[in-house]
mmCIF file of C-alpha atoms and ligand atoms in Angstrom:
data_model
loop_
_atom_site.group_PDB
_atom_site.id
_atom_site.type_symbol
_atom_site.label_atom_id
_atom_site.label_comp_id
_atom_site.label_asym_id
_atom_site.label_seq_id
_atom_site.Cartn_x
_atom_site.Cartn_y
_atom_site.Cartn_z
ATOM 1 C CA UNK M 1 132.847 8.766 173.198
ATOM 2 C CA UNK M 2 131.738 11.917 171.481
ATOM 3 C CA UNK M 3 128.476 13.613 172.425
ATOM 4 C CA UNK M 4 127.161 12.748 169.000
ATOM 5 C CA UNK M 5 127.816 9.029 169.337
ATOM 6 C CA UNK M 6 126.367 9.096 172.870
ATOM 7 C CA UNK M 7 122.954 10.661 171.832
ATOM 8 C CA UNK M 8 122.754 8.477 168.803
ATOM 9 C CA UNK M 9 123.221 5.336 170.895
ATOM 10 C CA UNK M 10 120.826 6.544 173.511
ATOM 11 C CA UNK M 11 118.258 7.380 170.906
ATOM 12 C CA UNK M 12 118.189 3.913 169.547
ATOM 13 C CA UNK M 13 117.767 2.546 173.024
ATOM 14 C CA UNK M 14 114.905 4.894 173.841
ATOM 15 C CA UNK M 15 113.040 4.944 170.563
ATOM 16 C CA UNK M 16 114.064 1.662 168.885
ATOM 17 C CA UNK M 17 115.160 3.452 165.640
ATOM 18 C CA UNK M 18 118.016 5.543 164.402
ATOM 19 C CA UNK M 19 117.685 9.306 164.937
ATOM 20 C CA UNK M 20 117.063 11.341 161.776
ATOM 21 C CA UNK M 21 119.598 13.904 162.790
ATOM 22 C CA UNK M 22 121.883 15.399 165.480
ATOM 23 C CA UNK M 23 122.219 19.037 166.400
ATOM 24 C CA UNK M 24 124.532 20.826 168.708
ATOM 25 C CA UNK M 25 124.691 24.243 170.240
ATOM 26 C CA UNK M 26 127.636 25.633 172.266
ATOM 27 C CA UNK M 27 127.804 27.271 175.651
ATOM 28 C CA UNK M 28 129.738 30.447 176.054
ATOM 29 C CA UNK M 29 132.291 32.242 178.041
ATOM 30 C CA UNK M 30 132.007 36.054 178.350
ATOM 31 C CA UNK M 31 135.482 37.599 178.002
ATOM 32 C CA UNK M 32 134.173 40.994 179.250
ATOM 33 C CA UNK M 33 130.933 42.995 179.567
ATOM 34 C CA UNK M 34 128.814 41.566 182.341
ATOM 35 C CA UNK M 35 125.370 42.815 183.223
ATOM 36 C CA UNK M 36 125.580 45.241 180.211
ATOM 37 C CA UNK M 37 123.457 43.242 177.858
ATOM 38 C CA UNK M 38 120.036 44.050 179.389
ATOM 39 C CA UNK M 39 121.161 47.702 179.613
ATOM 40 C CA UNK M 40 121.546 47.915 175.795
ATOM 41 C CA UNK M 41 125.330 47.818 176.136
ATOM 42 C CA UNK M 42 128.289 45.950 174.708
ATOM 43 C CA UNK M 43 129.495 42.440 175.441
ATOM 44 C CA UNK M 44 132.477 40.376 174.228
ATOM 45 C CA UNK M 45 131.691 36.634 174.542
ATOM 46 C CA UNK M 46 132.912 33.589 172.662
ATOM 47 C CA UNK M 47 131.161 30.247 172.039
ATOM 48 C CA UNK M 48 133.080 27.367 173.528
ATOM 49 C CA UNK M 49 133.723 23.678 172.759
ATOM 50 C CA UNK M 50 131.217 22.530 175.407
ATOM 51 C CA UNK M 51 127.535 22.434 174.622
ATOM 52 C CA UNK M 52 124.313 20.636 174.289
ATOM 53 C CA UNK M 53 123.762 17.857 171.756
ATOM 54 C CA UNK M 54 120.358 16.537 170.632
ATOM 55 C CA UNK M 55 119.441 13.532 168.555
ATOM 56 C CA UNK M 56 115.991 13.871 167.001
ATOM 57 C CA UNK M 57 113.336 12.375 164.817
ATOM 58 C CA UNK M 58 110.089 14.000 163.655
ATOM 59 C CA UNK M 59 106.737 12.664 164.832
ATOM 60 C CA UNK M 60 103.490 12.825 162.961
ATOM 61 C CA UNK M 61 101.408 13.868 166.018
ATOM 62 C CA UNK M 62 101.880 16.975 168.232
ATOM 63 C CA UNK M 63 103.705 15.138 171.023
ATOM 64 C CA UNK M 64 107.170 16.010 172.149
ATOM 65 C CA UNK M 65 108.994 13.265 174.023
ATOM 66 C CA UNK M 66 112.379 14.261 175.589
ATOM 67 C CA UNK M 67 114.854 11.931 177.246
ATOM 68 C CA UNK M 68 117.401 14.012 179.274
ATOM 69 C CA UNK M 69 120.372 11.918 179.806
ATOM 70 C CA UNK M 70 122.007 14.313 182.339
ATOM 71 C CA UNK M 71 118.876 15.131 184.337
ATOM 72 C CA UNK M 72 118.632 11.768 186.054
ATOM 73 C CA UNK M 73 117.736 10.155 182.746
ATOM 74 C CA UNK M 74 114.244 11.582 183.067
ATOM 75 C CA UNK M 75 111.768 11.516 180.195
ATOM 76 C CA UNK M 76 109.225 14.295 179.818
ATOM 77 C CA UNK M 77 106.294 14.189 177.371
ATOM 78 C CA UNK M 78 103.947 17.001 176.425
ATOM 79 C CA UNK M 79 101.599 18.129 173.691
ATOM 80 C CA UNK M 80 102.654 21.136 171.613
ATOM 81 C CA UNK M 81 99.519 23.122 171.888
ATOM 82 C CA UNK M 82 98.880 22.320 175.514
ATOM 83 C CA UNK M 83 102.173 23.575 177.047
ATOM 84 C CA UNK M 84 102.143 24.421 180.750
ATOM 85 C CA UNK M 85 104.930 25.112 183.317
ATOM 86 C CA UNK M 86 106.309 21.954 185.041
ATOM 87 C CA UNK M 87 107.085 22.388 188.737
ATOM 88 C CA UNK M 88 108.679 18.983 189.032
ATOM 89 C CA UNK M 89 110.847 18.549 185.976
ATOM 90 C CA UNK M 90 112.335 22.048 185.849
ATOM 91 C CA UNK M 91 114.595 21.202 182.939
ATOM 92 C CA UNK M 92 111.718 20.446 180.796
ATOM 93 C CA UNK M 93 110.585 24.135 180.970
ATOM 94 C CA UNK M 94 113.452 25.163 178.845
ATOM 95 C CA UNK M 95 112.135 22.829 176.004
ATOM 96 C CA UNK M 96 108.511 23.995 176.572
ATOM 97 C CA UNK M 97 109.206 27.714 176.776
ATOM 98 C CA UNK M 98 111.503 27.640 173.719
ATOM 99 C CA UNK M 99 108.945 25.592 171.628
ATOM 100 C CA UNK M 100 106.181 27.940 172.657
ATOM 101 C CA UNK M 101 108.313 30.891 171.476
ATOM 102 C CA UNK M 102 109.108 29.006 168.249
ATOM 103 C CA UNK M 103 105.367 28.344 167.579
ATOM 104 C CA UNK M 104 104.582 32.056 167.587
ATOM 105 C CA UNK M 105 106.341 32.133 164.243
ATOM 106 C CA UNK M 106 105.789 28.566 163.117
ATOM 107 C CA UNK M 107 102.446 27.413 164.592
ATOM 108 C CA UNK M 108 102.272 24.375 162.350
ATOM 109 C CA UNK M 109 105.250 22.430 163.524
ATOM 110 C CA UNK M 110 104.687 18.856 164.711
ATOM 111 C CA UNK M 111 106.187 16.940 167.560
ATOM 112 C CA UNK M 112 109.504 15.224 167.867
ATOM 113 C CA UNK M 113 111.292 12.420 169.845
ATOM 114 C CA UNK M 114 114.490 13.845 171.378
ATOM 115 C CA UNK M 115 117.470 12.712 173.278
ATOM 116 C CA UNK M 116 119.583 15.467 174.927
ATOM 117 C CA UNK M 117 122.932 15.522 176.540
ATOM 118 C CA UNK M 118 125.280 18.367 177.516
ATOM 119 C CA UNK M 119 128.678 18.925 178.890
ATOM 120 C CA UNK M 120 128.355 22.568 179.943
ATOM 121 C CA UNK M 121 128.545 22.529 183.733
ATOM 122 C CA UNK M 122 125.115 23.629 184.976
ATOM 123 C CA UNK M 123 124.722 26.834 186.975
ATOM 124 C CA UNK M 124 128.375 27.798 186.448
ATOM 125 C CA UNK M 125 127.883 30.891 184.305
ATOM 126 C CA UNK M 126 128.742 29.134 180.989
ATOM 127 C CA UNK M 127 125.180 29.309 179.600
ATOM 128 C CA UNK M 128 124.108 25.672 179.880
ATOM 129 C CA UNK M 129 120.459 26.848 179.542
ATOM 130 C CA UNK M 130 121.050 29.090 176.514
ATOM 131 C CA UNK M 131 122.916 26.344 174.722
ATOM 132 C CA UNK M 132 119.967 24.025 175.497
ATOM 133 C CA UNK M 133 117.389 26.494 174.094
ATOM 134 C CA UNK M 134 119.516 27.134 171.023
ATOM 135 C CA UNK M 135 119.969 23.372 170.401
ATOM 136 C CA UNK M 136 116.298 22.790 170.608
ATOM 137 C CA UNK M 137 115.636 25.629 168.122
ATOM 138 C CA UNK M 138 118.324 24.246 165.760
ATOM 139 C CA UNK M 139 116.848 20.829 166.027
ATOM 140 C CA UNK M 140 113.310 21.931 165.018
ATOM 141 C CA UNK M 141 114.744 24.156 162.273
ATOM 142 C CA UNK M 142 116.416 21.207 160.744
ATOM 143 C CA UNK M 143 113.628 18.704 161.295
ATOM 144 C CA UNK M 144 111.049 20.876 159.701
ATOM 145 C CA UNK M 145 113.234 22.858 157.341
ATOM 146 C CA UNK M 146 112.239 26.252 158.924
ATOM 147 C CA UNK M 147 113.746 29.411 157.625
ATOM 148 C CA UNK M 148 114.779 30.572 161.081
ATOM 149 C CA UNK M 149 117.774 32.804 161.400
ATOM 150 C CA UNK M 150 120.228 32.878 164.266
ATOM 151 C CA UNK M 151 119.212 36.260 165.639
ATOM 152 C CA UNK M 152 115.522 35.445 165.672
ATOM 153 C CA UNK M 153 116.400 32.101 167.227
ATOM 154 C CA UNK M 154 118.382 33.856 169.947
ATOM 155 C CA UNK M 155 115.365 36.199 170.691
ATOM 156 C CA UNK M 156 113.075 33.101 170.964
ATOM 157 C CA UNK M 157 115.522 31.425 173.471
ATOM 158 C CA UNK M 158 115.590 34.746 175.534
ATOM 159 C CA UNK M 159 111.800 34.934 175.394
ATOM 160 C CA UNK M 160 111.617 31.353 176.765
ATOM 161 C CA UNK M 161 113.785 32.480 179.782
ATOM 162 C CA UNK M 162 111.943 35.805 180.309
ATOM 163 C CA UNK M 163 108.353 34.716 179.816
ATOM 164 C CA UNK M 164 108.286 31.045 180.649
ATOM 165 C CA UNK M 165 111.211 30.208 183.051
ATOM 166 C CA UNK M 166 111.145 33.521 184.879
ATOM 167 C CA UNK M 167 114.700 34.928 184.507
ATOM 168 C CA UNK M 168 114.878 38.354 182.943
ATOM 169 C CA UNK M 169 118.227 37.600 181.263
ATOM 170 C CA UNK M 170 119.538 39.687 178.357
ATOM 171 C CA UNK M 171 120.342 38.427 174.830
ATOM 172 C CA UNK M 172 124.034 37.690 175.003
ATOM 173 C CA UNK M 173 124.033 34.036 175.816
ATOM 174 C CA UNK M 174 121.572 32.930 173.171
ATOM 175 C CA UNK M 175 122.971 35.171 170.547
ATOM 176 C CA UNK M 176 126.625 33.863 170.917
ATOM 177 C CA UNK M 177 125.440 30.335 171.076
ATOM 178 C CA UNK M 178 123.606 30.840 167.805
ATOM 179 C CA UNK M 179 126.005 33.168 165.947
ATOM 180 C CA UNK M 180 129.518 32.586 167.406
ATOM 181 C CA UNK M 181 132.457 32.236 165.038
ATOM 182 C CA UNK M 182 135.252 29.658 165.380
ATOM 183 C CA UNK M 183 138.513 31.038 166.840
ATOM 184 C CA UNK M 184 136.757 34.418 167.399
ATOM 185 C CA UNK M 185 135.054 36.363 170.113
ATOM 186 C CA UNK M 186 132.069 38.518 169.305
ATOM 187 C CA UNK M 187 131.503 42.177 169.904
ATOM 188 C CA UNK M 188 127.854 42.463 170.225
ATOM 189 C CA UNK M 189 125.972 45.704 170.524
ATOM 190 C CA UNK M 190 122.884 44.680 172.521
ATOM 191 C CA UNK M 191 121.080 47.882 171.496
ATOM 192 C CA UNK M 192 120.648 46.901 167.889
ATOM 193 C CA UNK M 193 121.970 43.348 167.898
ATOM 194 C CA UNK M 194 124.684 44.153 165.428
ATOM 195 C CA UNK M 195 127.979 42.187 165.916
ATOM 196 C CA UNK M 196 131.528 41.906 164.791
ATOM 197 C CA UNK M 197 133.761 38.927 164.948
ATOM 198 C CA UNK M 198 137.039 39.596 166.727
ATOM 199 C CA UNK M 199 139.832 37.041 166.223
ATOM 200 C CA UNK M 200 141.406 35.629 169.360
ATOM 201 C CA UNK M 201 145.224 35.582 168.915
ATOM 202 C CA UNK M 202 146.286 31.967 168.436
ATOM 203 C CA UNK M 203 148.871 32.253 171.164
ATOM 204 C CA UNK M 204 146.172 32.625 173.725
ATOM 205 C CA UNK M 205 144.142 30.051 175.592
ATOM 206 C CA UNK M 206 140.603 30.643 177.083
ATOM 207 C CA UNK M 207 141.225 29.378 180.596
ATOM 208 C CA UNK M 208 138.146 28.861 182.637
ATOM 209 C CA UNK M 209 137.844 27.777 186.270
ATOM 210 C CA UNK M 210 134.644 26.687 187.980
ATOM 211 C CA UNK M 211 134.724 27.769 191.537
ATOM 212 C CA UNK M 212 132.111 25.229 192.340
ATOM 213 C CA UNK M 213 130.305 27.559 194.577
ATOM 214 C CA UNK M 214 126.673 26.471 194.328
ATOM 215 C CA UNK M 215 124.543 29.368 193.420
ATOM 216 C CA UNK M 216 121.298 29.891 195.370
ATOM 217 C CA UNK M 217 118.438 32.315 194.627
ATOM 218 C CA UNK M 218 120.268 33.469 191.550
ATOM 219 C CA UNK M 219 117.249 34.427 189.509
ATOM 220 C CA UNK M 220 115.756 36.795 192.103
ATOM 221 C CA UNK M 221 119.155 38.476 192.775
ATOM 222 C CA UNK M 222 119.679 38.830 188.983
ATOM 223 C CA UNK M 223 116.229 40.235 188.425
ATOM 224 C CA UNK M 224 116.803 42.688 191.243
ATOM 225 C CA UNK M 225 120.018 44.016 189.632
ATOM 226 C CA UNK M 226 118.150 44.511 186.440
ATOM 227 C CA UNK M 227 115.382 46.402 188.111
ATOM 228 C CA UNK M 228 117.892 48.686 189.881
ATOM 229 C CA UNK M 229 119.547 49.462 186.457
ATOM 230 C CA UNK M 230 116.175 50.255 185.016
ATOM 231 C CA UNK M 231 115.322 52.547 187.958
ATOM 232 C CA UNK M 232 118.361 54.596 187.280
ATOM 233 C CA UNK M 233 117.722 54.761 183.495
ATOM 234 C CA UNK M 234 114.120 55.926 184.434
ATOM 235 C CA UNK M 235 115.633 58.609 186.583
ATOM 236 C CA UNK M 236 117.522 59.966 183.566
ATOM 237 C CA UNK M 237 114.417 59.611 181.374
ATOM 238 C CA UNK M 238 116.192 57.280 178.892
ATOM 239 C CA UNK M 239 115.278 53.744 177.741
ATOM 240 C CA UNK M 240 118.407 52.098 179.049
ATOM 241 C CA UNK M 241 121.713 52.878 180.834
ATOM 242 C CA UNK M 242 123.611 52.706 177.558
ATOM 243 C CA UNK M 243 122.335 56.249 176.978
ATOM 244 C CA UNK M 244 123.919 57.594 180.114
ATOM 245 C CA UNK M 245 127.567 58.836 180.235
ATOM 246 C CA UNK M 246 129.899 58.559 183.213
ATOM 247 C CA UNK M 247 129.895 62.411 183.496
ATOM 248 C CA UNK M 248 126.134 62.623 183.614
ATOM 249 C CA UNK M 249 126.043 59.856 186.245
ATOM 250 C CA UNK M 250 128.662 61.392 188.471
ATOM 251 C CA UNK M 251 126.955 64.747 188.248
ATOM 252 C CA UNK M 252 123.736 63.192 189.558
ATOM 253 C CA UNK M 253 125.428 61.248 192.426
ATOM 254 C CA UNK M 254 123.764 62.991 195.306
ATOM 255 C CA UNK M 255 120.357 62.558 193.781
ATOM 256 C CA UNK M 256 120.559 58.791 193.329
ATOM 257 C CA UNK M 257 120.470 56.281 196.113
ATOM 258 C CA UNK M 258 124.025 55.056 196.809
ATOM 259 C CA UNK M 259 123.390 51.386 195.930
ATOM 260 C CA UNK M 260 121.694 52.320 192.739
ATOM 261 C CA UNK M 261 124.422 54.668 191.897
ATOM 262 C CA UNK M 262 127.002 51.890 192.254
ATOM 263 C CA UNK M 263 124.943 49.524 190.063
ATOM 264 C CA UNK M 264 124.780 52.162 187.320
ATOM 265 C CA UNK M 265 128.471 53.060 187.567
ATOM 266 C CA UNK M 266 129.360 49.458 186.905
ATOM 267 C CA UNK M 267 127.260 49.303 183.792
ATOM 268 C CA UNK M 268 128.425 52.575 182.349
ATOM 269 C CA UNK M 269 132.115 51.993 183.031
ATOM 270 C CA UNK M 270 131.896 48.370 181.919
ATOM 271 C CA UNK M 271 130.687 49.380 178.379
ATOM 272 C CA UNK M 272 133.903 51.462 178.001
ATOM 273 C CA UNK M 273 136.023 48.425 179.097
ATOM 274 C CA UNK M 274 134.484 46.160 176.499
ATOM 275 C CA UNK M 275 135.500 48.662 173.786
ATOM 276 C CA UNK M 276 139.046 48.865 175.240
ATOM 277 C CA UNK M 277 139.328 45.050 175.481
ATOM 278 C CA UNK M 278 138.228 44.584 171.857
ATOM 279 C CA UNK M 279 141.005 46.957 170.802
ATOM 280 C CA UNK M 280 143.475 45.137 172.976
ATOM 281 C CA UNK M 281 142.484 41.798 171.462
ATOM 282 C CA UNK M 282 142.901 43.164 167.987
ATOM 283 C CA UNK M 283 146.305 44.448 168.721
ATOM 284 C CA UNK M 284 147.462 41.702 170.999
ATOM 285 C CA UNK M 285 148.008 44.206 173.754
ATOM 286 C CA UNK M 286 148.064 42.086 176.790
ATOM 287 C CA UNK M 287 148.820 44.976 179.235
ATOM 288 C CA UNK M 288 145.704 46.843 178.227
ATOM 289 C CA UNK M 289 143.571 43.678 178.321
ATOM 290 C CA UNK M 290 144.885 42.936 181.790
ATOM 291 C CA UNK M 291 143.933 46.354 183.068
ATOM 292 C CA UNK M 292 140.383 46.268 181.595
ATOM 293 C CA UNK M 293 139.662 42.797 182.820
ATOM 294 C CA UNK M 294 140.908 43.527 186.339
ATOM 295 C CA UNK M 295 138.827 46.722 186.503
ATOM 296 C CA UNK M 296 135.783 44.760 185.293
ATOM 297 C CA UNK M 297 136.219 42.159 188.130
ATOM 298 C CA UNK M 298 136.672 44.892 190.677
ATOM 299 C CA UNK M 299 133.597 46.742 189.508
ATOM 300 C CA UNK M 300 131.463 43.536 189.529
ATOM 301 C CA UNK M 301 132.791 42.950 193.130
ATOM 302 C CA UNK M 302 132.461 46.304 194.598
ATOM 303 C CA UNK M 303 129.828 48.177 192.641
ATOM 304 C CA UNK M 304 127.596 45.426 191.198
ATOM 305 C CA UNK M 305 128.316 43.058 194.100
ATOM 306 C CA UNK M 306 127.772 39.789 192.317
ATOM 307 C CA UNK M 307 131.149 38.073 193.071
ATOM 308 C CA UNK M 308 131.935 35.638 195.942
ATOM 309 C CA UNK M 309 135.108 35.418 197.982
ATOM 310 C CA UNK M 310 135.940 32.212 196.195
ATOM 311 C CA UNK M 311 135.731 33.929 192.755
ATOM 312 C CA UNK M 312 137.724 36.849 194.081
ATOM 313 C CA UNK M 313 140.288 34.463 195.431
ATOM 314 C CA UNK M 314 140.616 32.575 192.181
ATOM 315 C CA UNK M 315 141.103 35.876 190.268
ATOM 316 C CA UNK M 316 143.720 37.047 192.774
ATOM 317 C CA UNK M 317 145.624 33.711 192.519
ATOM 318 C CA UNK M 318 145.723 33.707 188.787
ATOM 319 C CA UNK M 319 146.511 37.379 188.553
ATOM 320 C CA UNK M 320 149.450 36.903 190.768
ATOM 321 C CA UNK M 321 151.023 34.638 188.211
ATOM 322 C CA UNK M 322 149.679 36.118 185.036
ATOM 323 C CA UNK M 323 150.416 39.872 185.757
ATOM 324 C CA UNK M 324 150.227 41.907 182.590
ATOM 325 C CA UNK M 325 150.681 38.904 180.231
ATOM 326 C CA UNK M 326 146.910 38.316 180.102
ATOM 327 C CA UNK M 327 143.538 39.060 181.704
ATOM 328 C CA UNK M 328 141.472 37.504 184.355
ATOM 329 C CA UNK M 329 137.940 38.256 185.810
ATOM 330 C CA UNK M 330 134.665 36.596 186.837
ATOM 331 C CA UNK M 331 132.409 35.654 183.957
ATOM 332 C CA UNK M 332 128.611 35.463 183.519
ATOM 333 C CA UNK M 333 125.906 36.355 185.966
ATOM 334 C CA UNK M 334 127.992 35.916 189.079
ATOM 335 C CA UNK M 335 126.972 34.713 192.615
ATOM 336 C CA UNK M 336 129.316 31.731 192.043
ATOM 337 C CA UNK M 337 130.331 29.782 188.947
ATOM 338 C CA UNK M 338 133.289 30.502 186.814
ATOM 339 C CA UNK M 339 136.167 32.856 186.262
ATOM 340 C CA UNK M 340 137.704 33.409 182.823
ATOM 341 C CA UNK M 341 141.363 34.134 182.027
ATOM 342 C CA UNK M 342 142.920 34.905 178.626
ATOM 343 C CA UNK M 343 146.342 33.260 179.074
ATOM 344 C CA UNK M 344 149.319 32.940 176.797
ATOM 345 C CA UNK M 345 149.347 29.261 175.969
ATOM 346 C CA UNK M 346 152.865 28.865 177.244
ATOM 347 C CA UNK M 347 151.751 29.931 180.737
ATOM 348 C CA UNK M 348 148.809 27.511 180.949
ATOM 349 C CA UNK M 349 150.657 24.943 183.059
ATOM 350 C CA UNK M 350 151.982 27.485 185.526
ATOM 351 C CA UNK M 351 148.423 28.765 186.072
ATOM 352 C CA UNK M 352 146.915 25.251 186.419
ATOM 353 C CA UNK M 353 149.471 24.644 189.019
ATOM 354 C CA UNK M 354 148.694 27.638 191.102
ATOM 355 C CA UNK M 355 144.928 26.896 190.957
ATOM 356 C CA UNK M 356 145.395 23.296 191.795
ATOM 357 C CA UNK M 357 147.804 23.960 194.703
ATOM 358 C CA UNK M 358 146.028 26.917 196.242
ATOM 359 C CA UNK M 359 142.268 27.015 195.630
ATOM 360 C CA UNK M 360 141.118 23.938 197.554
ATOM 361 C CA UNK M 361 143.485 24.616 200.393
ATOM 362 C CA UNK M 362 142.154 28.019 200.834
ATOM 363 C CA UNK M 363 138.409 27.518 200.221
ATOM 364 C CA UNK M 364 137.719 23.707 200.730
ATOM 365 C CA UNK M 365 136.263 23.274 197.231
ATOM 366 C CA UNK M 366 137.691 21.478 194.316
ATOM 367 C CA UNK M 367 138.181 23.633 191.270
ATOM 368 C CA UNK M 368 137.443 22.374 187.679
ATOM 369 C CA UNK M 369 139.568 23.746 184.967
ATOM 370 C CA UNK M 370 138.386 24.020 181.400
ATOM 371 C CA UNK M 371 140.815 24.860 178.593
ATOM 372 C CA UNK M 372 138.578 26.089 175.816
ATOM 373 C CA UNK M 373 138.662 27.070 172.240
ATOM 374 C CA UNK M 374 136.212 29.432 170.588
ATOM 375 C CA UNK M 375 133.776 27.435 168.326
ATOM 376 C CA UNK M 376 131.072 27.995 165.789
ATOM 377 C CA UNK M 377 127.473 28.896 166.817
ATOM 378 C CA UNK M 378 124.534 26.566 165.958
ATOM 379 C CA UNK M 379 123.176 28.941 163.280
ATOM 380 C CA UNK M 380 126.430 30.178 161.834
HETATM 381 C C1 GLA B 401 123.494 35.819 182.480
HETATM 382 C C2 GLA B 401 122.409 36.354 181.509
HETATM 383 C C3 GLA B 401 123.043 37.168 180.393
HETATM 384 C C4 GLA B 401 123.861 38.283 181.071
HETATM 385 C C5 GLA B 401 124.823 37.713 182.077
HETATM 386 C C6 GLA B 401 125.646 38.839 182.781
HETATM 387 O O1 GLA B 401 124.420 35.015 181.798
HETATM 388 O O2 GLA B 401 121.765 35.225 180.940
HETATM 389 O O3 GLA B 401 121.993 37.728 179.636
HETATM 390 O O4 GLA B 401 123.131 39.332 181.566
HETATM 391 O O5 GLA B 401 124.272 36.952 183.027
HETATM 392 O O6 GLA B 401 126.436 39.464 181.933
#
């Protein structure tokens, strides 16, 4: 059954009427450029064919009633102008934070009945939460005919995470979920939010593997990384690490705490790798892509220290078969979750075979493989 049919059926069961509309927002995979977005840097993500789908109808009062099919089929109900953080139903805070941000621009919206389902694995680095936020924003935009554009919507989703949920994430996930283009990756400049669509050659598959390492204390480790980057930017007297060159950084090495130096070196060098990967994608230059993605993974492992041995193992296994025919690295925030490979479609079976035969044997965890295509963002 499609997600659309699922939410429509569930809506009728929950609310005894047909939903007025159904909206969808995709998750994303980041091809390269991790932990660069909140440093005003470059990223190269793609929206994927997994996402969050919502069936909805307007209400005449200020009540929002949400049935979350995948969160133990819980229902949460709240009043729009009395929003407060919910310690018990954590998932509901994404709806509340997002609507609070939406109401800063549209204070007069009314409530809604909602049924939500999603197929982005949660906590796996594929932006299940950003796709949830953007799906909520798209739903209210359609229900109330708002003139909300995709970039503003993305900023509202980010604000929900930063100010309400408590994760100081950057803008990448929400922006690609809102503005991704079918069959394309997006080069996003997080300094001014300008972006360019970059076609993904049609002989390549986005091959994603979830290591299924459960991530603990992710938000605090993530927020700490961000603080460390900001501390180095402050040392240089600039607004973000985007403004620092590798030469400047290297020249200041003895004056910066070693751990902070490594964090900054990752960010500054990763920006250059994003640009190199974009060029490689445009010219279908697999060897250069392979080099850039490998260097990105190593930098996230050694300098930024956000990989796990399972993610490193997956990357090594895939790289052993893929060689210079494609690229492979961890993707997203790290500390567990997924790796991404850009794989010539003719090699997909071979790579599946190596993951299935080696990963569980080595690490005692079952891998999940997702063969993805790049899809359209919710506001595109
Ligand atoms: C998470 C955040 C993003 C980004 C990545 C790392 O997905 O939500 O803003 O910082 O981690 O690249």
